[in-house]
């Protein structure tokens, strides 16, 4: 185990929780409702950082020596930002848009510690092969990817059969760039 102060993970994402467990980092989950809207005109990386920072600001008055870890992941393709789908049909539309193309995944991370907001992001390129409508529909119906940016999980069936390659961090595409998180945590202590 690492000698980090108590870490509060402000995320209900089971994927982020699993990644921290795999890193042997002790943490507890604390959730707060945060408006995830953002100003128009921001770049994809700025959007991810903006939302991650908003999530951390919700804890500003509530912590002492703990580290609050927040994150937000977005998908960008053809100049569009793909967040979480609003419906089954929206999820199918998103995956059809990603099919046969390269897209970018950005995860913004904020570590709030002793009043300081330590912000960073990671970017990965994901290369999807052309998916059939049946592959997309069956994935959405079986896996219900409504909590995932871009409507997919790289670690699930659609990622296993559809992603030809990635440039960048795999864990960033999952939802938390673990190597960067670990290095930043080490700098805080």
mmCIF file with all atom_site columns, C-alpha atoms in Angstrom:
data_model
loop_
_atom_site.group_PDB
_atom_site.id
_atom_site.type_symbol
_atom_site.label_atom_id
_atom_site.label_alt_id
_atom_site.label_comp_id
_atom_site.label_asym_id
_atom_site.label_entity_id
_atom_site.label_seq_id
_atom_site.pdbx_PDB_ins_code
_atom_site.Cartn_x
_atom_site.Cartn_y
_atom_site.Cartn_z
_atom_site.occupancy
_atom_site.B_iso_or_equiv
_atom_site.pdbx_formal_charge
_atom_site.auth_seq_id
_atom_site.auth_comp_id
_atom_site.auth_asym_id
_atom_site.auth_atom_id
_atom_site.pdbx_PDB_model_num
ATOM 1   C CA . UNK A 1 1   ? 0.000   0.000  0.000   1.00 0.00 ? 1   UNK A CA 1
ATOM 2   C CA . UNK A 1 2   ? 1.008   3.584  -0.573  1.00 0.00 ? 2   UNK A CA 1
ATOM 3   C CA . UNK A 1 3   ? 1.442   6.183  2.125   1.00 0.00 ? 3   UNK A CA 1
ATOM 4   C CA . UNK A 1 4   ? -1.033  8.632  0.646   1.00 0.00 ? 4   UNK A CA 1
ATOM 5   C CA . UNK A 1 5   ? -3.392  10.610 2.871   1.00 0.00 ? 5   UNK A CA 1
ATOM 6   C CA . UNK A 1 6   ? -6.997  9.384  2.904   1.00 0.00 ? 6   UNK A CA 1
ATOM 7   C CA . UNK A 1 7   ? -8.314  9.526  -0.643  1.00 0.00 ? 7   UNK A CA 1
ATOM 8   C CA . UNK A 1 8   ? -11.918 10.366 -1.353  1.00 0.00 ? 8   UNK A CA 1
ATOM 9   C CA . UNK A 1 9   ? -13.036 9.182  -4.764  1.00 0.00 ? 9   UNK A CA 1
ATOM 10  C CA . UNK A 1 10  ? -15.922 11.385 -5.849  1.00 0.00 ? 10  UNK A CA 1
ATOM 11  C CA . UNK A 1 11  ? -17.179 8.989  -8.500  1.00 0.00 ? 11  UNK A CA 1
ATOM 12  C CA . UNK A 1 12  ? -19.801 6.286  -8.685  1.00 0.00 ? 12  UNK A CA 1
ATOM 13  C CA . UNK A 1 13  ? -17.976 4.723  -11.628 1.00 0.00 ? 13  UNK A CA 1
ATOM 14  C CA . UNK A 1 14  ? -17.250 1.075  -10.844 1.00 0.00 ? 14  UNK A CA 1
ATOM 15  C CA . UNK A 1 15  ? -14.444 1.235  -13.407 1.00 0.00 ? 15  UNK A CA 1
ATOM 16  C CA . UNK A 1 16  ? -12.623 4.039  -11.579 1.00 0.00 ? 16  UNK A CA 1
ATOM 17  C CA . UNK A 1 17  ? -13.105 2.225  -8.289  1.00 0.00 ? 17  UNK A CA 1
ATOM 18  C CA . UNK A 1 18  ? -11.702 -0.993 -9.759  1.00 0.00 ? 18  UNK A CA 1
ATOM 19  C CA . UNK A 1 19  ? -8.679  0.797  -11.228 1.00 0.00 ? 19  UNK A CA 1
ATOM 20  C CA . UNK A 1 20  ? -7.792  2.339  -7.853  1.00 0.00 ? 20  UNK A CA 1
ATOM 21  C CA . UNK A 1 21  ? -8.175  -1.072 -6.190  1.00 0.00 ? 21  UNK A CA 1
ATOM 22  C CA . UNK A 1 22  ? -5.858  -2.611 -8.797  1.00 0.00 ? 22  UNK A CA 1
ATOM 23  C CA . UNK A 1 23  ? -3.332  0.137  -7.960  1.00 0.00 ? 23  UNK A CA 1
ATOM 24  C CA . UNK A 1 24  ? -3.503  -0.892 -4.262  1.00 0.00 ? 24  UNK A CA 1
ATOM 25  C CA . UNK A 1 25  ? -4.683  2.586  -3.298  1.00 0.00 ? 25  UNK A CA 1
ATOM 26  C CA . UNK A 1 26  ? -6.967  2.905  -0.288  1.00 0.00 ? 26  UNK A CA 1
ATOM 27  C CA . UNK A 1 27  ? -9.951  5.144  -0.859  1.00 0.00 ? 27  UNK A CA 1
ATOM 28  C CA . UNK A 1 28  ? -13.537 5.725  0.108   1.00 0.00 ? 28  UNK A CA 1
ATOM 29  C CA . UNK A 1 29  ? -16.330 6.831  -2.173  1.00 0.00 ? 29  UNK A CA 1
ATOM 30  C CA . UNK A 1 30  ? -18.246 10.008 -1.371  1.00 0.00 ? 30  UNK A CA 1
ATOM 31  C CA . UNK A 1 31  ? -20.756 11.322 -3.880  1.00 0.00 ? 31  UNK A CA 1
ATOM 32  C CA . UNK A 1 32  ? -22.201 14.791 -4.365  1.00 0.00 ? 32  UNK A CA 1
ATOM 33  C CA . UNK A 1 33  ? -24.577 15.958 -7.054  1.00 0.00 ? 33  UNK A CA 1
ATOM 34  C CA . UNK A 1 34  ? -22.875 18.345 -9.458  1.00 0.00 ? 34  UNK A CA 1
ATOM 35  C CA . UNK A 1 35  ? -24.190 20.107 -12.538 1.00 0.00 ? 35  UNK A CA 1
ATOM 36  C CA . UNK A 1 36  ? -22.034 18.784 -15.377 1.00 0.00 ? 36  UNK A CA 1
ATOM 37  C CA . UNK A 1 37  ? -22.872 21.503 -17.885 1.00 0.00 ? 37  UNK A CA 1
ATOM 38  C CA . UNK A 1 38  ? -20.034 23.570 -19.309 1.00 0.00 ? 38  UNK A CA 1
ATOM 39  C CA . UNK A 1 39  ? -19.590 26.795 -21.281 1.00 0.00 ? 39  UNK A CA 1
ATOM 40  C CA . UNK A 1 40  ? -19.709 26.606 -25.059 1.00 0.00 ? 40  UNK A CA 1
ATOM 41  C CA . UNK A 1 41  ? -16.525 26.948 -27.038 1.00 0.00 ? 41  UNK A CA 1
ATOM 42  C CA . UNK A 1 42  ? -14.246 24.893 -24.793 1.00 0.00 ? 42  UNK A CA 1
ATOM 43  C CA . UNK A 1 43  ? -11.857 22.351 -26.281 1.00 0.00 ? 43  UNK A CA 1
ATOM 44  C CA . UNK A 1 44  ? -12.449 18.690 -25.371 1.00 0.00 ? 44  UNK A CA 1
ATOM 45  C CA . UNK A 1 45  ? -9.595  18.689 -22.847 1.00 0.00 ? 45  UNK A CA 1
ATOM 46  C CA . UNK A 1 46  ? -10.875 21.932 -21.300 1.00 0.00 ? 46  UNK A CA 1
ATOM 47  C CA . UNK A 1 47  ? -14.382 20.454 -20.973 1.00 0.00 ? 47  UNK A CA 1
ATOM 48  C CA . UNK A 1 48  ? -13.065 17.378 -19.145 1.00 0.00 ? 48  UNK A CA 1
ATOM 49  C CA . UNK A 1 49  ? -10.979 19.563 -16.811 1.00 0.00 ? 49  UNK A CA 1
ATOM 50  C CA . UNK A 1 50  ? -13.826 22.022 -16.240 1.00 0.00 ? 50  UNK A CA 1
ATOM 51  C CA . UNK A 1 51  ? -16.240 19.290 -15.139 1.00 0.00 ? 51  UNK A CA 1
ATOM 52  C CA . UNK A 1 52  ? -13.631 17.468 -13.019 1.00 0.00 ? 52  UNK A CA 1
ATOM 53  C CA . UNK A 1 53  ? -12.853 20.762 -11.256 1.00 0.00 ? 53  UNK A CA 1
ATOM 54  C CA . UNK A 1 54  ? -16.561 21.485 -10.648 1.00 0.00 ? 54  UNK A CA 1
ATOM 55  C CA . UNK A 1 55  ? -16.856 18.070 -9.031  1.00 0.00 ? 55  UNK A CA 1
ATOM 56  C CA . UNK A 1 56  ? -13.888 18.830 -6.737  1.00 0.00 ? 56  UNK A CA 1
ATOM 57  C CA . UNK A 1 57  ? -15.212 22.286 -5.814  1.00 0.00 ? 57  UNK A CA 1
ATOM 58  C CA . UNK A 1 58  ? -18.237 20.612 -4.242  1.00 0.00 ? 58  UNK A CA 1
ATOM 59  C CA . UNK A 1 59  ? -15.853 19.270 -1.560  1.00 0.00 ? 59  UNK A CA 1
ATOM 60  C CA . UNK A 1 60  ? -13.842 22.437 -0.941  1.00 0.00 ? 60  UNK A CA 1
ATOM 61  C CA . UNK A 1 61  ? -15.374 23.222 2.454   1.00 0.00 ? 61  UNK A CA 1
ATOM 62  C CA . UNK A 1 62  ? -15.722 19.603 3.614   1.00 0.00 ? 62  UNK A CA 1
ATOM 63  C CA . UNK A 1 63  ? -12.191 18.238 3.700   1.00 0.00 ? 63  UNK A CA 1
ATOM 64  C CA . UNK A 1 64  ? -9.090  18.670 5.811   1.00 0.00 ? 64  UNK A CA 1
ATOM 65  C CA . UNK A 1 65  ? -6.065  16.541 5.019   1.00 0.00 ? 65  UNK A CA 1
ATOM 66  C CA . UNK A 1 66  ? -7.798  14.189 2.621   1.00 0.00 ? 66  UNK A CA 1
ATOM 67  C CA . UNK A 1 67  ? -7.253  14.163 -1.125  1.00 0.00 ? 67  UNK A CA 1
ATOM 68  C CA . UNK A 1 68  ? -10.411 14.384 -3.219  1.00 0.00 ? 68  UNK A CA 1
ATOM 69  C CA . UNK A 1 69  ? -10.031 12.698 -6.593  1.00 0.00 ? 69  UNK A CA 1
ATOM 70  C CA . UNK A 1 70  ? -12.527 13.657 -9.286  1.00 0.00 ? 70  UNK A CA 1
ATOM 71  C CA . UNK A 1 71  ? -12.554 12.829 -12.979 1.00 0.00 ? 71  UNK A CA 1
ATOM 72  C CA . UNK A 1 72  ? -14.606 13.301 -16.100 1.00 0.00 ? 72  UNK A CA 1
ATOM 73  C CA . UNK A 1 73  ? -14.253 11.433 -19.380 1.00 0.00 ? 73  UNK A CA 1
ATOM 74  C CA . UNK A 1 74  ? -15.509 12.611 -22.746 1.00 0.00 ? 74  UNK A CA 1
ATOM 75  C CA . UNK A 1 75  ? -15.316 11.308 -26.280 1.00 0.00 ? 75  UNK A CA 1
ATOM 76  C CA . UNK A 1 76  ? -14.705 13.598 -29.258 1.00 0.00 ? 76  UNK A CA 1
ATOM 77  C CA . UNK A 1 77  ? -15.284 12.668 -32.912 1.00 0.00 ? 77  UNK A CA 1
ATOM 78  C CA . UNK A 1 78  ? -15.755 14.803 -36.022 1.00 0.00 ? 78  UNK A CA 1
ATOM 79  C CA . UNK A 1 79  ? -15.752 17.975 -33.912 1.00 0.00 ? 79  UNK A CA 1
ATOM 80  C CA . UNK A 1 80  ? -18.570 16.678 -31.686 1.00 0.00 ? 80  UNK A CA 1
ATOM 81  C CA . UNK A 1 81  ? -18.451 15.953 -27.969 1.00 0.00 ? 81  UNK A CA 1
ATOM 82  C CA . UNK A 1 82  ? -20.106 12.672 -26.995 1.00 0.00 ? 82  UNK A CA 1
ATOM 83  C CA . UNK A 1 83  ? -21.020 12.439 -23.352 1.00 0.00 ? 83  UNK A CA 1
ATOM 84  C CA . UNK A 1 84  ? -23.274 9.819  -21.805 1.00 0.00 ? 84  UNK A CA 1
ATOM 85  C CA . UNK A 1 85  ? -26.228 8.750  -23.949 1.00 0.00 ? 85  UNK A CA 1
ATOM 86  C CA . UNK A 1 86  ? -29.698 9.919  -23.040 1.00 0.00 ? 86  UNK A CA 1
ATOM 87  C CA . UNK A 1 87  ? -31.545 6.873  -24.418 1.00 0.00 ? 87  UNK A CA 1
ATOM 88  C CA . UNK A 1 88  ? -31.015 3.524  -26.094 1.00 0.00 ? 88  UNK A CA 1
ATOM 89  C CA . UNK A 1 89  ? -31.474 5.102  -29.516 1.00 0.00 ? 89  UNK A CA 1
ATOM 90  C CA . UNK A 1 90  ? -29.003 7.863  -28.634 1.00 0.00 ? 90  UNK A CA 1
ATOM 91  C CA . UNK A 1 91  ? -26.447 5.201  -27.609 1.00 0.00 ? 91  UNK A CA 1
ATOM 92  C CA . UNK A 1 92  ? -26.929 3.420  -30.934 1.00 0.00 ? 92  UNK A CA 1
ATOM 93  C CA . UNK A 1 93  ? -26.513 6.709  -32.832 1.00 0.00 ? 93  UNK A CA 1
ATOM 94  C CA . UNK A 1 94  ? -23.275 7.458  -30.956 1.00 0.00 ? 94  UNK A CA 1
ATOM 95  C CA . UNK A 1 95  ? -21.790 4.058  -31.754 1.00 0.00 ? 95  UNK A CA 1
ATOM 96  C CA . UNK A 1 96  ? -22.819 4.372  -35.395 1.00 0.00 ? 96  UNK A CA 1
ATOM 97  C CA . UNK A 1 97  ? -20.989 7.714  -35.468 1.00 0.00 ? 97  UNK A CA 1
ATOM 98  C CA . UNK A 1 98  ? -17.846 6.112  -33.966 1.00 0.00 ? 98  UNK A CA 1
ATOM 99  C CA . UNK A 1 99  ? -17.970 3.054  -36.233 1.00 0.00 ? 99  UNK A CA 1
ATOM 100 C CA . UNK A 1 100 ? -15.129 2.929  -38.758 1.00 0.00 ? 100 UNK A CA 1
ATOM 101 C CA . UNK A 1 101 ? -13.499 6.079  -37.400 1.00 0.00 ? 101 UNK A CA 1
ATOM 102 C CA . UNK A 1 102 ? -10.795 7.334  -35.100 1.00 0.00 ? 102 UNK A CA 1
ATOM 103 C CA . UNK A 1 103 ? -11.981 9.247  -32.058 1.00 0.00 ? 103 UNK A CA 1
ATOM 104 C CA . UNK A 1 104 ? -10.336 10.807 -29.032 1.00 0.00 ? 104 UNK A CA 1
ATOM 105 C CA . UNK A 1 105 ? -10.981 10.078 -25.378 1.00 0.00 ? 105 UNK A CA 1
ATOM 106 C CA . UNK A 1 106 ? -10.135 12.771 -22.842 1.00 0.00 ? 106 UNK A CA 1
ATOM 107 C CA . UNK A 1 107 ? -10.169 12.279 -19.096 1.00 0.00 ? 107 UNK A CA 1
ATOM 108 C CA . UNK A 1 108 ? -9.777  15.351 -16.936 1.00 0.00 ? 108 UNK A CA 1
ATOM 109 C CA . UNK A 1 109 ? -8.665  14.715 -13.354 1.00 0.00 ? 109 UNK A CA 1
ATOM 110 C CA . UNK A 1 110 ? -8.630  17.035 -10.361 1.00 0.00 ? 110 UNK A CA 1
ATOM 111 C CA . UNK A 1 111 ? -6.898  16.242 -7.075  1.00 0.00 ? 111 UNK A CA 1
ATOM 112 C CA . UNK A 1 112 ? -8.039  18.636 -4.361  1.00 0.00 ? 112 UNK A CA 1
ATOM 113 C CA . UNK A 1 113 ? -5.595  18.685 -1.445  1.00 0.00 ? 113 UNK A CA 1
ATOM 114 C CA . UNK A 1 114 ? -5.136  21.378 1.189   1.00 0.00 ? 114 UNK A CA 1
ATOM 115 C CA . UNK A 1 115 ? -7.023  23.940 -0.856  1.00 0.00 ? 115 UNK A CA 1
ATOM 116 C CA . UNK A 1 116 ? -5.000  23.332 -4.018  1.00 0.00 ? 116 UNK A CA 1
ATOM 117 C CA . UNK A 1 117 ? -6.585  22.080 -7.239  1.00 0.00 ? 117 UNK A CA 1
ATOM 118 C CA . UNK A 1 118 ? -4.101  19.864 -9.054  1.00 0.00 ? 118 UNK A CA 1
ATOM 119 C CA . UNK A 1 119 ? -5.566  19.450 -12.539 1.00 0.00 ? 119 UNK A CA 1
ATOM 120 C CA . UNK A 1 120 ? -4.385  17.409 -15.502 1.00 0.00 ? 120 UNK A CA 1
ATOM 121 C CA . UNK A 1 121 ? -5.796  15.412 -18.361 1.00 0.00 ? 121 UNK A CA 1
ATOM 122 C CA . UNK A 1 122 ? -4.899  12.584 -20.672 1.00 0.00 ? 122 UNK A CA 1
ATOM 123 C CA . UNK A 1 123 ? -5.822  11.963 -24.301 1.00 0.00 ? 123 UNK A CA 1
ATOM 124 C CA . UNK A 1 124 ? -6.008  8.680  -26.188 1.00 0.00 ? 124 UNK A CA 1
ATOM 125 C CA . UNK A 1 125 ? -6.884  7.946  -29.799 1.00 0.00 ? 125 UNK A CA 1
ATOM 126 C CA . UNK A 1 126 ? -9.192  4.979  -30.378 1.00 0.00 ? 126 UNK A CA 1
ATOM 127 C CA . UNK A 1 127 ? -9.503  3.266  -33.768 1.00 0.00 ? 127 UNK A CA 1
ATOM 128 C CA . UNK A 1 128 ? -12.849 1.515  -34.284 1.00 0.00 ? 128 UNK A CA 1
ATOM 129 C CA . UNK A 1 129 ? -13.368 -0.873 -37.171 1.00 0.00 ? 129 UNK A CA 1
ATOM 130 C CA . UNK A 1 130 ? -16.638 -0.636 -39.087 1.00 0.00 ? 130 UNK A CA 1
ATOM 131 C CA . UNK A 1 131 ? -19.312 -2.181 -36.858 1.00 0.00 ? 131 UNK A CA 1
ATOM 132 C CA . UNK A 1 132 ? -22.527 -3.717 -38.133 1.00 0.00 ? 132 UNK A CA 1
ATOM 133 C CA . UNK A 1 133 ? -25.860 -2.363 -36.986 1.00 0.00 ? 133 UNK A CA 1
ATOM 134 C CA . UNK A 1 134 ? -26.541 -5.753 -35.365 1.00 0.00 ? 134 UNK A CA 1
ATOM 135 C CA . UNK A 1 135 ? -23.265 -5.628 -33.384 1.00 0.00 ? 135 UNK A CA 1
ATOM 136 C CA . UNK A 1 136 ? -24.119 -2.137 -32.153 1.00 0.00 ? 136 UNK A CA 1
ATOM 137 C CA . UNK A 1 137 ? -27.747 -2.876 -31.285 1.00 0.00 ? 137 UNK A CA 1
ATOM 138 C CA . UNK A 1 138 ? -26.985 -6.143 -29.459 1.00 0.00 ? 138 UNK A CA 1
ATOM 139 C CA . UNK A 1 139 ? -24.199 -4.451 -27.477 1.00 0.00 ? 139 UNK A CA 1
ATOM 140 C CA . UNK A 1 140 ? -26.426 -1.567 -26.392 1.00 0.00 ? 140 UNK A CA 1
ATOM 141 C CA . UNK A 1 141 ? -29.296 -3.897 -25.481 1.00 0.00 ? 141 UNK A CA 1
ATOM 142 C CA . UNK A 1 142 ? -27.108 -6.341 -23.542 1.00 0.00 ? 142 UNK A CA 1
ATOM 143 C CA . UNK A 1 143 ? -24.682 -3.955 -21.822 1.00 0.00 ? 143 UNK A CA 1
ATOM 144 C CA . UNK A 1 144 ? -26.836 -0.822 -21.367 1.00 0.00 ? 144 UNK A CA 1
ATOM 145 C CA . UNK A 1 145 ? -23.889 1.600  -21.683 1.00 0.00 ? 145 UNK A CA 1
ATOM 146 C CA . UNK A 1 146 ? -25.899 4.585  -20.456 1.00 0.00 ? 146 UNK A CA 1
ATOM 147 C CA . UNK A 1 147 ? -23.248 5.569  -17.887 1.00 0.00 ? 147 UNK A CA 1
ATOM 148 C CA . UNK A 1 148 ? -20.386 5.666  -20.384 1.00 0.00 ? 148 UNK A CA 1
ATOM 149 C CA . UNK A 1 149 ? -19.091 8.553  -22.468 1.00 0.00 ? 149 UNK A CA 1
ATOM 150 C CA . UNK A 1 150 ? -19.485 7.680  -26.132 1.00 0.00 ? 150 UNK A CA 1
ATOM 151 C CA . UNK A 1 151 ? -21.822 4.792  -25.201 1.00 0.00 ? 151 UNK A CA 1
ATOM 152 C CA . UNK A 1 152 ? -19.160 2.129  -24.847 1.00 0.00 ? 152 UNK A CA 1
ATOM 153 C CA . UNK A 1 153 ? -16.745 0.489  -22.457 1.00 0.00 ? 153 UNK A CA 1
ATOM 154 C CA . UNK A 1 154 ? -13.415 -0.505 -23.985 1.00 0.00 ? 154 UNK A CA 1
ATOM 155 C CA . UNK A 1 155 ? -13.233 -3.429 -21.556 1.00 0.00 ? 155 UNK A CA 1
ATOM 156 C CA . UNK A 1 156 ? -16.614 -4.777 -22.708 1.00 0.00 ? 156 UNK A CA 1
ATOM 157 C CA . UNK A 1 157 ? -17.625 -6.820 -25.752 1.00 0.00 ? 157 UNK A CA 1
ATOM 158 C CA . UNK A 1 158 ? -17.778 -3.861 -28.170 1.00 0.00 ? 158 UNK A CA 1
ATOM 159 C CA . UNK A 1 159 ? -14.232 -2.869 -27.264 1.00 0.00 ? 159 UNK A CA 1
ATOM 160 C CA . UNK A 1 160 ? -12.968 -6.407 -27.556 1.00 0.00 ? 160 UNK A CA 1
ATOM 161 C CA . UNK A 1 161 ? -14.454 -6.991 -31.008 1.00 0.00 ? 161 UNK A CA 1
ATOM 162 C CA . UNK A 1 162 ? -14.426 -3.468 -32.425 1.00 0.00 ? 162 UNK A CA 1
ATOM 163 C CA . UNK A 1 163 ? -11.314 -1.592 -31.373 1.00 0.00 ? 163 UNK A CA 1
ATOM 164 C CA . UNK A 1 164 ? -8.421  -2.189 -33.728 1.00 0.00 ? 164 UNK A CA 1
ATOM 165 C CA . UNK A 1 165 ? -5.898  -0.208 -31.704 1.00 0.00 ? 165 UNK A CA 1
ATOM 166 C CA . UNK A 1 166 ? -5.363  2.745  -29.428 1.00 0.00 ? 166 UNK A CA 1
ATOM 167 C CA . UNK A 1 167 ? -2.663  5.379  -29.227 1.00 0.00 ? 167 UNK A CA 1
ATOM 168 C CA . UNK A 1 168 ? -2.216  6.400  -25.630 1.00 0.00 ? 168 UNK A CA 1
ATOM 169 C CA . UNK A 1 169 ? -3.298  5.102  -22.273 1.00 0.00 ? 169 UNK A CA 1
ATOM 170 C CA . UNK A 1 170 ? -5.734  2.183  -22.138 1.00 0.00 ? 170 UNK A CA 1
ATOM 171 C CA . UNK A 1 171 ? -6.798  3.122  -18.585 1.00 0.00 ? 171 UNK A CA 1
ATOM 172 C CA . UNK A 1 172 ? -7.565  6.639  -19.791 1.00 0.00 ? 172 UNK A CA 1
ATOM 173 C CA . UNK A 1 173 ? -10.125 5.132  -22.176 1.00 0.00 ? 173 UNK A CA 1
ATOM 174 C CA . UNK A 1 174 ? -11.524 3.071  -19.282 1.00 0.00 ? 174 UNK A CA 1
ATOM 175 C CA . UNK A 1 175 ? -11.990 6.343  -17.367 1.00 0.00 ? 175 UNK A CA 1
ATOM 176 C CA . UNK A 1 176 ? -8.905  7.127  -15.270 1.00 0.00 ? 176 UNK A CA 1
ATOM 177 C CA . UNK A 1 177 ? -5.326  7.619  -16.545 1.00 0.00 ? 177 UNK A CA 1
ATOM 178 C CA . UNK A 1 178 ? -3.781  5.624  -13.715 1.00 0.00 ? 178 UNK A CA 1
ATOM 179 C CA . UNK A 1 179 ? -0.105  6.280  -14.422 1.00 0.00 ? 179 UNK A CA 1
ATOM 180 C CA . UNK A 1 180 ? -0.647  10.054 -14.394 1.00 0.00 ? 180 UNK A CA 1
ATOM 181 C CA . UNK A 1 181 ? -2.872  9.821  -11.304 1.00 0.00 ? 181 UNK A CA 1
ATOM 182 C CA . UNK A 1 182 ? -0.208  7.843  -9.442  1.00 0.00 ? 182 UNK A CA 1
ATOM 183 C CA . UNK A 1 183 ? 2.572   10.301 -10.380 1.00 0.00 ? 183 UNK A CA 1
ATOM 184 C CA . UNK A 1 184 ? 0.455   13.283 -9.301  1.00 0.00 ? 184 UNK A CA 1
ATOM 185 C CA . UNK A 1 185 ? -0.472  11.619 -6.002  1.00 0.00 ? 185 UNK A CA 1
ATOM 186 C CA . UNK A 1 186 ? 3.219   11.033 -5.282  1.00 0.00 ? 186 UNK A CA 1
ATOM 187 C CA . UNK A 1 187 ? 3.914   14.738 -5.863  1.00 0.00 ? 187 UNK A CA 1
ATOM 188 C CA . UNK A 1 188 ? 1.297   15.724 -3.290  1.00 0.00 ? 188 UNK A CA 1
ATOM 189 C CA . UNK A 1 189 ? 2.876   13.814 -0.386  1.00 0.00 ? 189 UNK A CA 1
#
